[in-house]
Coordinates of C-alpha atoms in Angstrom, one line a residue:
Chain E
M140 CA -29.3 19.6 -30.2
E141 CA -25.8 20.9 -29.7
R142 CA -23.2 20.4 -32.4
V143 CA -19.5 19.9 -32.2
P144 CA -17.7 22.5 -34.5
V145 CA -15.2 21.2 -37.0
L146 CA -12.4 23.7 -37.9
K147 CA -10.2 23.6 -41.0
I148 CA -6.6 24.5 -40.4
G149 CA -4.5 24.0 -43.5
D150 CA -4.6 20.4 -44.5
I151 CA -6.1 19.4 -41.1
L152 CA -9.6 19.3 -39.7
L153 CA -9.6 20.1 -36.0
V154 CA -12.4 19.0 -33.7
S155 CA -12.3 20.1 -30.0
I156 CA -15.0 18.4 -28.0
Q157 CA -16.0 20.8 -25.2
I158 CA -19.3 19.4 -24.1
D159 CA -20.6 16.3 -22.4
M160 CA -21.9 14.7 -25.6
E161 CA -25.2 13.0 -25.9
D162 CA -25.0 9.9 -28.0
Q163 CA -26.8 11.6 -30.8
V164 CA -24.3 14.5 -30.8
A165 CA -21.5 12.0 -31.2
L166 CA -23.2 10.3 -34.1
Q167 CA -23.8 13.7 -35.7
L168 CA -20.1 14.5 -35.3
Q169 CA -19.3 11.3 -37.1
E170 CA -21.4 12.3 -40.1
D171 CA -20.2 15.9 -40.1
L172 CA -16.6 14.9 -40.2
A173 CA -17.1 12.5 -43.1
D174 CA -18.8 15.3 -45.0
R175 CA -16.1 17.8 -44.3
I176 CA -13.3 15.4 -45.2
V177 CA -14.8 15.0 -48.6
A178 CA -15.7 18.6 -49.0
T179 CA -12.3 20.0 -48.0
G180 CA -10.0 17.2 -49.3
C181 CA -8.1 17.3 -46.0
H182 CA -5.8 14.4 -45.2
G183 CA -5.7 14.7 -41.4
V184 CA -8.2 14.9 -38.6
I185 CA -7.3 15.9 -35.0
I186 CA -9.9 15.2 -32.3
D187 CA -9.0 17.0 -29.1
I188 CA -10.7 15.3 -26.1
S189 CA -8.8 17.2 -23.3
A190 CA -12.0 18.6 -22.1
L191 CA -13.8 15.3 -21.7
D192 CA -13.8 14.0 -18.2
I193 CA -15.0 10.5 -19.3
V194 CA -14.8 8.4 -22.4
D195 CA -17.2 5.5 -22.2
S196 CA -17.6 2.6 -24.7
F197 CA -20.0 4.6 -26.8
V198 CA -17.7 7.5 -27.3
G199 CA -14.8 5.1 -27.7
R200 CA -16.6 3.3 -30.5
T201 CA -17.6 6.5 -32.2
L202 CA -13.9 7.6 -32.2
A203 CA -12.9 4.2 -33.7
T204 CA -15.6 4.5 -36.3
I205 CA -14.5 8.1 -37.2
A206 CA -10.9 6.9 -37.6
A207 CA -12.0 4.0 -39.8
I208 CA -14.2 6.2 -42.0
S209 CA -11.5 8.8 -42.3
K210 CA -9.1 6.1 -43.4
V211 CA -11.4 5.0 -46.2
L212 CA -11.6 8.7 -47.2
D213 CA -7.8 8.9 -47.2
A214 CA -7.4 10.9 -44.0
E215 CA -5.5 10.0 -40.9
T216 CA -7.2 10.6 -37.5
V217 CA -5.3 11.4 -34.3
V218 CA -7.0 11.6 -30.9
V219 CA -5.2 14.1 -28.6
G220 CA -5.3 15.3 -25.1
M221 CA -6.7 12.2 -23.3
R222 CA -6.7 12.8 -19.5
P223 CA -4.7 10.4 -17.4
A224 CA -7.8 9.4 -15.3
V225 CA -9.7 8.7 -18.6
A226 CA -6.9 6.5 -19.9
I227 CA -6.7 4.5 -16.6
T228 CA -10.4 4.0 -16.7
L229 CA -10.4 2.9 -20.3
V230 CA -7.7 0.3 -19.5
E231 CA -9.8 -1.0 -16.7
L232 CA -12.9 -1.0 -18.9
G233 CA -11.1 -3.1 -21.4
L234 CA -11.4 -0.5 -24.2
S235 CA -8.2 -0.3 -26.2
L236 CA -9.2 1.9 -29.1
P237 CA -7.6 -0.3 -31.7
G238 CA -6.6 1.5 -34.9
I239 CA -6.7 5.0 -33.3
R240 CA -3.5 7.0 -33.3
T241 CA -3.1 9.2 -30.2
A242 CA -0.9 12.1 -29.1
L243 CA -0.5 14.0 -25.9
N244 CA -1.6 17.4 -27.3
V245 CA -2.6 19.1 -30.5
E246 CA 1.0 20.1 -31.4
L247 CA 2.3 16.6 -31.1
G248 CA -0.8 15.4 -33.0
M249 CA 0.1 17.7 -35.9
E250 CA 3.7 16.4 -35.9
L251 CA 2.4 12.9 -35.9
L252 CA 0.1 13.6 -38.9
A253 CA 3.0 15.1 -40.8
R254 CA 5.2 12.0 -40.0
V255 CA 2.4 9.7 -41.1
R256 CA 2.1 11.4 -44.4
V257 CA 5.9 11.1 -45.0
D258 CA 5.7 7.3 -44.2
H259 CA 2.9 7.2 -46.7
F260 CA 5.0 8.4 -49.6
D261 CA 8.0 6.4 -48.4
D262 CA 7.0 2.8 -48.6
D263 CA 10.5 1.4 -47.9
D264 CA 10.2 2.5 -44.3
E265 CA 9.0 0.1 -41.7
E266 CA 5.3 0.5 -40.8
D267 CA 5.5 2.1 -37.3
A268 CA 8.5 4.4 -37.5
G269 CA 7.4 7.0 -35.0
A270 CA 7.0 6.0 -31.4
T271 CA 3.9 8.1 -30.9
G272 CA 2.8 6.8 -34.3
T273 CA 2.1 3.3 -33.0
P274 CA -1.5 2.5 -33.1
A275 CA -3.0 2.8 -29.6
A276 CA -2.5 -0.2 -27.4
S277 CA -3.4 -3.5 -28.7
D278 CA -5.1 -5.9 -26.4
S279 CA -2.7 -8.1 -24.5
Chain T
M50 CA -8.0 2.9 45.5
T51 CA -10.2 5.9 44.9
L52 CA -10.1 9.3 46.6
S53 CA -12.8 10.1 49.0
A54 CA -14.3 13.6 48.9
D55 CA -12.5 14.5 52.2
E56 CA -9.2 13.4 50.9
A57 CA -9.7 15.2 47.6
A58 CA -10.6 18.4 49.4
R59 CA -7.7 18.3 51.8
F60 CA -5.3 17.6 48.9
A61 CA -6.8 20.4 46.8
A62 CA -6.0 22.7 49.7
L63 CA -2.5 21.3 50.1
L64 CA -1.8 21.8 46.4
E65 CA -3.0 25.4 46.6
E66 CA -1.1 26.2 49.8
H67 CA 2.3 24.9 48.8
Q68 CA 2.0 25.6 45.1
E69 CA 5.3 27.3 44.6
S70 CA 7.5 24.8 46.4
L71 CA 5.5 21.9 44.7
V72 CA 6.1 23.2 41.2
T73 CA 9.7 24.0 41.9
T74 CA 10.5 20.6 43.3
W75 CA 8.5 18.8 40.6
T76 CA 10.3 20.8 37.9
E77 CA 13.7 19.8 39.3
H78 CA 12.7 16.1 39.3
V79 CA 11.5 16.2 35.7
A80 CA 14.4 18.3 34.5
S81 CA 16.8 15.7 35.9
T82 CA 15.0 12.8 34.0
L83 CA 14.9 14.7 30.7
R84 CA 18.5 15.8 31.0
G85 CA 18.1 19.3 29.7
R86 CA 16.3 18.5 26.5
L87 CA 13.5 20.8 27.6
S88 CA 14.2 24.3 29.0
H89 CA 13.6 24.8 32.7
A90 CA 11.2 27.7 32.0
E91 CA 9.2 25.5 29.7
L92 CA 8.9 22.7 32.3
Q93 CA 8.1 25.2 35.0
R94 CA 5.2 26.5 32.9
Q95 CA 3.9 23.1 32.0
N96 CA 4.1 21.8 35.6
S97 CA 2.5 24.9 37.0
E98 CA -0.4 24.4 34.6
L99 CA -0.7 20.7 35.5
R100 CA -0.7 21.5 39.2
R101 CA -3.6 23.9 38.6
G102 CA -5.3 21.1 36.6
F103 CA -4.8 18.6 39.4
R104 CA -6.0 21.1 42.0
Q105 CA -9.1 22.0 40.0
A106 CA -9.9 18.3 39.5
L107 CA -9.6 17.6 43.3
A108 CA -11.5 20.7 44.3
G109 CA -14.3 19.4 42.1
S110 CA -14.2 16.2 44.2
A111 CA -12.7 14.0 41.5
Q112 CA -12.5 10.4 42.7
D113 CA -10.5 9.1 39.8
L114 CA -9.3 10.4 36.4
A115 CA -12.3 9.1 34.4
G116 CA -14.9 11.5 36.0
E117 CA -16.3 14.8 34.8
P118 CA -14.3 17.0 37.3
A119 CA -11.0 15.7 35.8
A120 CA -12.0 16.4 32.2
E121 CA -9.8 19.4 31.9
L122 CA -6.9 17.6 33.5
R123 CA -7.3 14.8 30.9
A124 CA -7.2 17.4 28.1
Q125 CA -3.9 18.8 29.6
L126 CA -2.4 15.4 29.9
A127 CA -3.3 14.5 26.3
E128 CA -1.8 17.7 25.1
L129 CA 1.4 17.1 27.0
S130 CA 1.7 13.5 25.6
A131 CA 1.1 14.7 22.0
T132 CA 3.7 17.5 22.4
R133 CA 6.3 15.1 23.9
A134 CA 5.6 12.4 21.3
R135 CA 6.3 15.0 18.5
Q136 CA 9.4 16.2 20.3
G137 CA 10.7 12.7 20.3
F138 CA 10.6 11.9 24.0
T139 CA 9.9 8.3 24.9
A140 CA 6.6 7.1 26.5
T141 CA 8.5 6.3 29.7
E142 CA 10.0 9.8 29.9
T143 CA 6.6 11.3 29.4
A144 CA 5.0 9.1 32.1
V145 CA 7.8 9.7 34.6
S146 CA 7.2 13.5 34.2
I147 CA 3.8 12.8 35.9
F148 CA 5.0 10.1 38.3
S149 CA 7.6 12.6 39.7
F150 CA 4.7 14.8 40.9
K151 CA 4.4 12.3 43.7
D152 CA 7.9 12.8 44.8
A153 CA 7.4 16.5 44.9
V154 CA 4.2 16.1 46.9
L155 CA 5.8 13.7 49.4
T156 CA 8.7 16.2 49.9
T157 CA 6.2 18.9 50.6
I158 CA 4.1 16.8 53.0
D159 CA 7.2 15.8 54.9
A160 CA 8.2 19.4 55.4
A161 CA 4.7 20.6 56.3
S162 CA 3.3 17.9 58.6
G163 CA 6.3 16.0 60.0
G164 CA 4.8 12.7 59.1
D165 CA 1.3 12.6 60.6
A166 CA -0.9 9.6 59.8
I167 CA -3.8 11.2 58.1
A168 CA -1.5 13.1 55.7
L169 CA 0.2 9.8 54.9
R170 CA -3.1 8.0 54.1
D171 CA -4.1 11.0 52.0
Y172 CA -0.9 10.7 50.2
V173 CA -1.4 7.0 49.3
A174 CA -4.8 7.7 47.9
F175 CA -3.5 10.7 46.0
S176 CA -0.6 8.6 44.7
S177 CA -2.9 6.2 42.9
F178 CA -4.6 9.1 41.3
V179 CA -1.3 10.4 40.0
D180 CA -0.5 6.9 38.7
E181 CA -3.7 6.9 36.7
A182 CA -2.8 10.3 35.3
A183 CA 0.7 9.0 34.3
L184 CA -0.8 5.9 32.6
F185 CA -3.2 8.1 30.8
T186 CA -0.3 10.0 29.2
F187 CA 1.0 6.6 28.1
D188 CA -2.2 5.8 26.1
S189 CA -2.4 9.3 24.6
Y190 CA 1.3 9.1 23.7
V191 CA 0.9 5.8 21.9
R192 CA -2.1 7.1 20.0
V193 CA -0.3 10.2 18.8
R194 CA 2.7 8.1 17.8
E195 CA 0.5 5.9 15.7
E196 CA -0.9 8.9 13.9
L197 CA 2.6 10.2 13.3
I198 CA 3.6 6.8 11.8
A199 CA 0.5 6.8 9.5
D200 CA 1.3 10.4 8.3
Q201 CA 4.9 9.5 7.7
A202 CA 3.9 6.4 5.7
E203 CA 1.8 8.6 3.5
Q204 CA 4.6 11.1 3.1
L205 CA 6.9 8.2 2.2
L206 CA 4.5 7.2 -0.5
E207 CA 4.7 10.6 -2.0
L208 CA 8.5 10.8 -1.7
S209 CA 9.2 7.4 -3.0
T210 CA 7.6 8.0 -6.4
P211 CA 9.5 10.8 -8.1
V212 CA 8.9 11.4 -11.7
V213 CA 11.9 13.1 -13.3
K214 CA 12.5 14.8 -16.6
L215 CA 15.4 13.0 -18.1
W216 CA 15.7 14.7 -21.5
E217 CA 13.6 16.9 -23.7
G218 CA 10.5 14.8 -24.2
V219 CA 11.6 12.0 -21.9
V220 CA 10.5 11.4 -18.4
A221 CA 11.6 8.6 -16.0
V222 CA 10.2 7.0 -12.9
P223 CA 12.9 5.1 -10.9
L224 CA 10.9 2.7 -8.8
V225 CA 12.4 1.8 -5.5
G226 CA 11.1 -0.7 -3.0
T227 CA 8.0 -2.9 -2.9
L228 CA 5.2 -2.0 -5.2
D229 CA 1.9 -2.7 -3.6
S230 CA -1.4 -1.9 -5.2
A231 CA -1.9 1.5 -3.5
R232 CA 1.6 2.7 -4.4
A233 CA 1.4 1.3 -8.0
Q234 CA -1.7 3.5 -8.4
V235 CA 0.0 6.6 -7.2
V236 CA 3.0 5.9 -9.5
M237 CA 0.7 5.3 -12.4
E238 CA -1.3 8.5 -12.0
R239 CA 1.8 10.6 -11.3
L240 CA 3.6 9.3 -14.3
L241 CA 0.7 9.9 -16.7
Q242 CA 0.1 13.4 -15.3
T243 CA 3.7 14.3 -15.8
L244 CA 3.5 13.1 -19.4
V245 CA 0.6 15.6 -20.0
D246 CA 2.3 18.4 -18.0
T247 CA 5.6 18.2 -19.8
G248 CA 4.2 17.1 -23.2
S249 CA 6.8 14.2 -23.2
P250 CA 6.0 11.4 -25.6
Y251 CA 8.4 9.0 -23.9
A252 CA 8.5 7.5 -20.4
I253 CA 11.0 5.1 -18.9
I254 CA 9.9 3.0 -16.0
D255 CA 13.1 1.8 -14.2
I256 CA 12.5 -1.2 -11.9
T257 CA 16.2 -1.7 -10.8
G258 CA 15.2 -0.9 -7.2
V259 CA 12.2 -3.3 -7.1
P260 CA 13.2 -6.4 -5.2
A261 CA 10.5 -8.7 -6.6
V262 CA 7.9 -8.8 -9.3
D263 CA 4.7 -10.7 -8.9
T264 CA 1.7 -11.0 -11.2
Q265 CA 0.0 -8.0 -9.5
V266 CA 3.0 -5.7 -9.8
A267 CA 3.5 -6.7 -13.4
Q268 CA -0.2 -6.1 -14.1
H269 CA 0.1 -2.5 -12.7
V270 CA 3.2 -1.8 -14.8
L271 CA 1.4 -3.2 -17.9
K272 CA -1.7 -1.1 -17.3
T273 CA 0.4 2.0 -16.9
V274 CA 2.1 1.3 -20.3
V275 CA -1.3 0.7 -22.0
A276 CA -2.8 3.8 -20.4
A277 CA 0.2 5.9 -21.6
R278 CA -0.2 4.5 -25.1
L279 CA -3.9 5.5 -25.1
M280 CA -2.7 9.0 -24.3
G281 CA -0.1 8.9 -27.1
A282 CA 3.1 8.2 -25.2
D283 CA 5.5 5.3 -25.3
C284 CA 6.8 3.5 -22.2
I285 CA 10.1 1.6 -22.0
I286 CA 10.8 -0.7 -19.0
S287 CA 14.4 -0.8 -17.9
G288 CA 16.4 -2.3 -15.1
I289 CA 15.0 -5.8 -15.3
R290 CA 17.3 -8.0 -13.2
P291 CA 18.0 -11.6 -14.1
Q292 CA 15.9 -13.1 -11.3
I293 CA 13.0 -10.8 -12.2
A294 CA 13.3 -11.8 -15.9
Q295 CA 13.0 -15.4 -14.8
T296 CA 10.0 -14.7 -12.6
I297 CA 8.3 -12.8 -15.4
V298 CA 8.7 -15.8 -17.8
A299 CA 7.8 -18.3 -15.1
L300 CA 4.6 -16.5 -14.2
G301 CA 3.7 -16.4 -17.9
I302 CA 3.4 -12.6 -17.9
E303 CA 3.1 -11.3 -21.4
F304 CA 5.0 -8.1 -22.0
G305 CA 3.9 -8.2 -25.6
D306 CA 5.5 -5.5 -27.7
I307 CA 6.6 -3.3 -24.8
A308 CA 10.2 -2.4 -25.1
T309 CA 12.4 -3.6 -22.3
K310 CA 16.0 -2.6 -21.7
A311 CA 18.6 -3.9 -19.2
S312 CA 19.5 -0.5 -17.8
L313 CA 18.3 3.1 -17.7
A314 CA 21.2 4.2 -19.9
D315 CA 20.2 1.6 -22.6
A316 CA 16.6 2.8 -22.4
L317 CA 17.6 6.5 -22.8
R318 CA 19.9 5.6 -25.7
Y319 CA 17.0 3.7 -27.3
V320 CA 14.5 6.6 -26.8
L321 CA 16.9 9.2 -28.2
A322 CA 17.6 7.1 -31.2
K323 CA 13.9 6.7 -31.8
A324 CA 13.2 10.5 -31.3
G325 CA 16.2 11.2 -33.6
Q326 CA 14.7 9.1 -36.4
T327 CA 11.5 11.0 -36.0
K328 CA 13.2 14.4 -36.3
Q329 CA 15.1 13.2 -39.4
K330 CA 11.9 12.2 -41.1
R331 CA 10.5 15.7 -40.4
R332 CA 13.5 17.3 -42.0
E333 CA 13.2 15.2 -45.1
L334 CA 9.6 16.5 -45.4
Chain U
M208 CA -30.9 4.2 0.6
S209 CA -30.5 7.4 2.5
E210 CA -32.8 10.3 2.2
Q211 CA -30.1 12.3 0.3
G212 CA -30.6 9.9 -2.6
Q213 CA -31.6 11.4 -5.9
R214 CA -33.6 9.7 -8.7
I215 CA -33.5 10.3 -12.4
E216 CA -36.0 8.7 -14.9
V217 CA -34.1 7.5 -17.9
A218 CA -36.0 7.8 -21.2
T219 CA -33.7 9.7 -23.6
D220 CA -30.1 10.3 -24.4
Q221 CA -30.2 13.5 -22.4
D222 CA -31.1 11.6 -19.3
V223 CA -27.9 9.5 -19.6
V224 CA -26.0 12.8 -19.6
R225 CA -28.0 13.9 -16.5
V226 CA -27.1 10.7 -14.8
R227 CA -23.4 11.2 -15.5
Q228 CA -23.6 14.8 -14.2
L229 CA -25.4 13.8 -11.0
V230 CA -23.0 10.9 -10.3
R231 CA -20.1 13.3 -10.8
T232 CA -21.5 15.8 -8.4
L233 CA -22.1 13.3 -5.6
A234 CA -18.8 11.6 -6.2
V235 CA -17.0 14.9 -5.7
A236 CA -19.1 15.6 -2.6
V237 CA -18.0 12.3 -0.9
K238 CA -14.4 13.0 -2.0
L239 CA -13.7 10.1 -4.3
S240 CA -10.3 10.4 -5.9
L241 CA -10.2 11.8 -9.4
V242 CA -9.5 8.4 -10.9
D243 CA -12.3 6.8 -8.9
Q244 CA -14.7 9.5 -9.9
T245 CA -13.9 8.9 -13.5
K246 CA -14.3 5.1 -13.1
L247 CA -17.7 5.5 -11.4
V248 CA -19.0 8.1 -13.8
T249 CA -17.9 5.9 -16.7
A250 CA -19.6 2.8 -15.2
A251 CA -22.8 4.8 -14.6
S252 CA -22.7 6.0 -18.2
E253 CA -22.4 2.4 -19.5
L254 CA -25.2 1.1 -17.2
A255 CA -27.6 4.0 -17.7
R256 CA -27.2 3.5 -21.5
N257 CA -28.0 -0.2 -21.0
T258 CA -31.1 0.7 -19.0
L259 CA -32.2 3.0 -21.9
V260 CA -31.2 0.8 -24.8
Y261 CA -31.8 -2.8 -23.6
G262 CA -34.3 -2.1 -20.7
G263 CA -36.4 0.3 -22.8
G264 CA -35.9 3.0 -20.2
G265 CA -36.2 2.9 -16.4
S266 CA -34.8 4.8 -13.4
V267 CA -31.4 5.5 -11.8
E268 CA -31.1 6.3 -8.1
V269 CA -27.8 7.8 -6.8
A270 CA -27.1 8.1 -3.1
P271 CA -24.1 8.6 -0.8
V272 CA -23.4 5.7 1.6
D273 CA -21.4 5.3 4.7
N274 CA -20.5 2.0 6.3
G275 CA -18.9 3.5 9.4
R276 CA -15.4 3.1 8.1
R277 CA -15.6 4.6 4.6
K278 CA -17.9 6.7 2.5
G279 CA -19.0 5.9 -1.0
I280 CA -21.6 6.2 -3.7
R281 CA -24.3 3.6 -4.4
I282 CA -26.2 3.7 -7.7
V283 CA -29.2 1.5 -8.5
F284 CA -30.3 1.1 -12.2
S285 CA -33.7 -0.5 -12.7
D286 CA -35.8 -1.2 -15.7
Q287 CA -38.9 -3.3 -16.5
G288 CA -37.5 -4.5 -19.8
P289 CA -37.0 -8.0 -21.2
G290 CA -34.4 -9.0 -18.6
I291 CA -31.2 -11.0 -19.3
A292 CA -31.6 -14.6 -20.2
D293 CA -28.0 -15.7 -20.0
L294 CA -25.9 -13.7 -17.4
D295 CA -22.7 -15.6 -18.1
L296 CA -22.9 -14.7 -21.7
A297 CA -23.9 -11.1 -21.0
F298 CA -20.7 -10.7 -18.8
T299 CA -18.4 -12.1 -21.5
D300 CA -16.1 -9.4 -22.8
G301 CA -17.0 -8.7 -26.4
Y302 CA -20.4 -10.2 -26.4
T303 CA -23.2 -7.8 -27.4
S304 CA -26.8 -8.1 -28.3
G305 CA -27.2 -4.5 -29.3
G306 CA -24.4 -3.6 -31.6
G307 CA -22.1 -2.1 -28.9
L308 CA -18.6 -3.1 -28.1
G309 CA -19.8 -5.7 -25.6
L310 CA -17.9 -4.1 -22.7
G311 CA -20.9 -2.5 -21.0
L312 CA -21.7 -5.0 -18.2
S313 CA -18.3 -6.7 -17.8
G314 CA -16.4 -3.4 -18.1
A315 CA -18.7 -1.6 -15.6
R316 CA -18.2 -4.4 -13.1
R317 CA -14.5 -3.9 -13.2
L318 CA -14.8 -0.2 -12.6
V319 CA -16.7 -0.4 -9.3
D320 CA -16.1 -2.1 -5.9
E321 CA -19.4 -3.9 -5.5
F322 CA -21.7 -5.1 -8.3
D323 CA -25.0 -6.8 -7.9
I324 CA -27.5 -7.8 -10.5
V325 CA -31.0 -9.2 -10.2
T326 CA -32.7 -10.1 -13.5
A327 CA -35.5 -12.3 -14.7
V328 CA -36.7 -12.8 -18.3
G329 CA -39.7 -10.7 -18.9
E330 CA -39.5 -8.9 -15.5
G331 CA -36.7 -6.5 -16.0
T332 CA -33.2 -5.9 -14.5
T333 CA -31.9 -4.2 -11.4
I334 CA -28.2 -3.5 -11.0
T335 CA -26.7 -2.0 -7.9
V336 CA -23.1 -0.8 -7.8
T337 CA -21.1 0.8 -5.1
K338 CA -17.8 2.6 -5.1
W339 CA -15.9 3.3 -1.8
C340 CA -13.4 6.0 -1.0
R341 CA -10.0 4.6 -0.5

């Protein structure tokens, strides 16, 4: 079975999904990430999905679970690089990825993580200070 | 009235014998109806080819325009119609170009036979053949015009949905005109792609130029906003006119937590303020 | 189904990936727009997973179709599984019997142009979907 590599860059774990994942591979990634967060003590996870030509409900659910697990382990997750066609399809599918932060590309994702950490230490600030920092679309 | 084989053969001979005077007279007739919008040489060339087409059809015993012997002539006529349609001539001007062939032939017969009876009967038969030819150009003309209109509609769709970069990190789509489902889809895709290409985390959808908003249009705009959020960008809707605000409320459309601003300027100010806040935070870090 | 149709037996996770790839290839061949390709492949992924998870495996047939005016892709998912007892419930957003997000059936239906389902308890389920070029 193929495995999605997890790279550590500074305080961030970077995952770039380059393959059409089988469900098992996605679940494996979920486990690997949890392990690496604890092992490295990183506080940010960036998952680059710019190479994915579809995101179905299974992958969507896996991303949401990863975000939730990371949160428990005191790390923020940002999903970056979603393609327009994928976003349009997800809206039609009814999948809103609640609780997942998103950014257009890795660079903006890193900025977002930095900002979230600042908010973290600065509790007087309103919750969603950064525009791109709003949790991905809530169902309306 | 269809042409008999005899009549066709006699006419084919006539068209061959008097080719030069025929083409010259015909070209003069056409030139006068088109009032110099096509060069004389161009018309001369077209008419001489058409004359050859007519002669060939008749020599092949064409009884009417529908038959096999007239196939090449039909192709020539269709080509002529298409060219004229694209050059902006009217259907009538195009058909008259063919009708005037009759005048040219009549002039030639007059000069050649001095009005003998057989020649005249031949002429009447031939005349209806030319009428068919002229009407055929009419059909072809209309078809080509329809294709042109369809093409233009598509080009218009492309043209009418520009996505412009307004500021560093801010793109805008000024929507003008009616938003139907097909157009909304094009706008949506174009906007989202531009966000990716420019790495802009903010988009302003300005609907000042949209005359009316119904549930469907609102749905499309909302879906675009949600899709942009999924990708990590924020959309602001600007230019909501009073009537449209009333419709939105009357239809019970939920804009939820989507930022709406009265004008494009307000929206830009809002976005810049938000982006500024963000920058400030980073400096503090 | 035309003779260009292709069939994949779905018994493992890998087969679901193969279904996605086959649908993508054929969707590109009939020139579906990028967004429509994405919608169809996503729907196929959802339904093929249903066939595997709820139907206990089955088959997927993908074929190009042509109704004279437009071209498209038709996909048939069939299994001999337990069938669906309450269709209305199965199509409710958020309802799931298998621990998913409950968007599989209802979501997939929104992503295609035509959606047809035949099911009987104990006899399995056959779902036919079609997406047309615009």
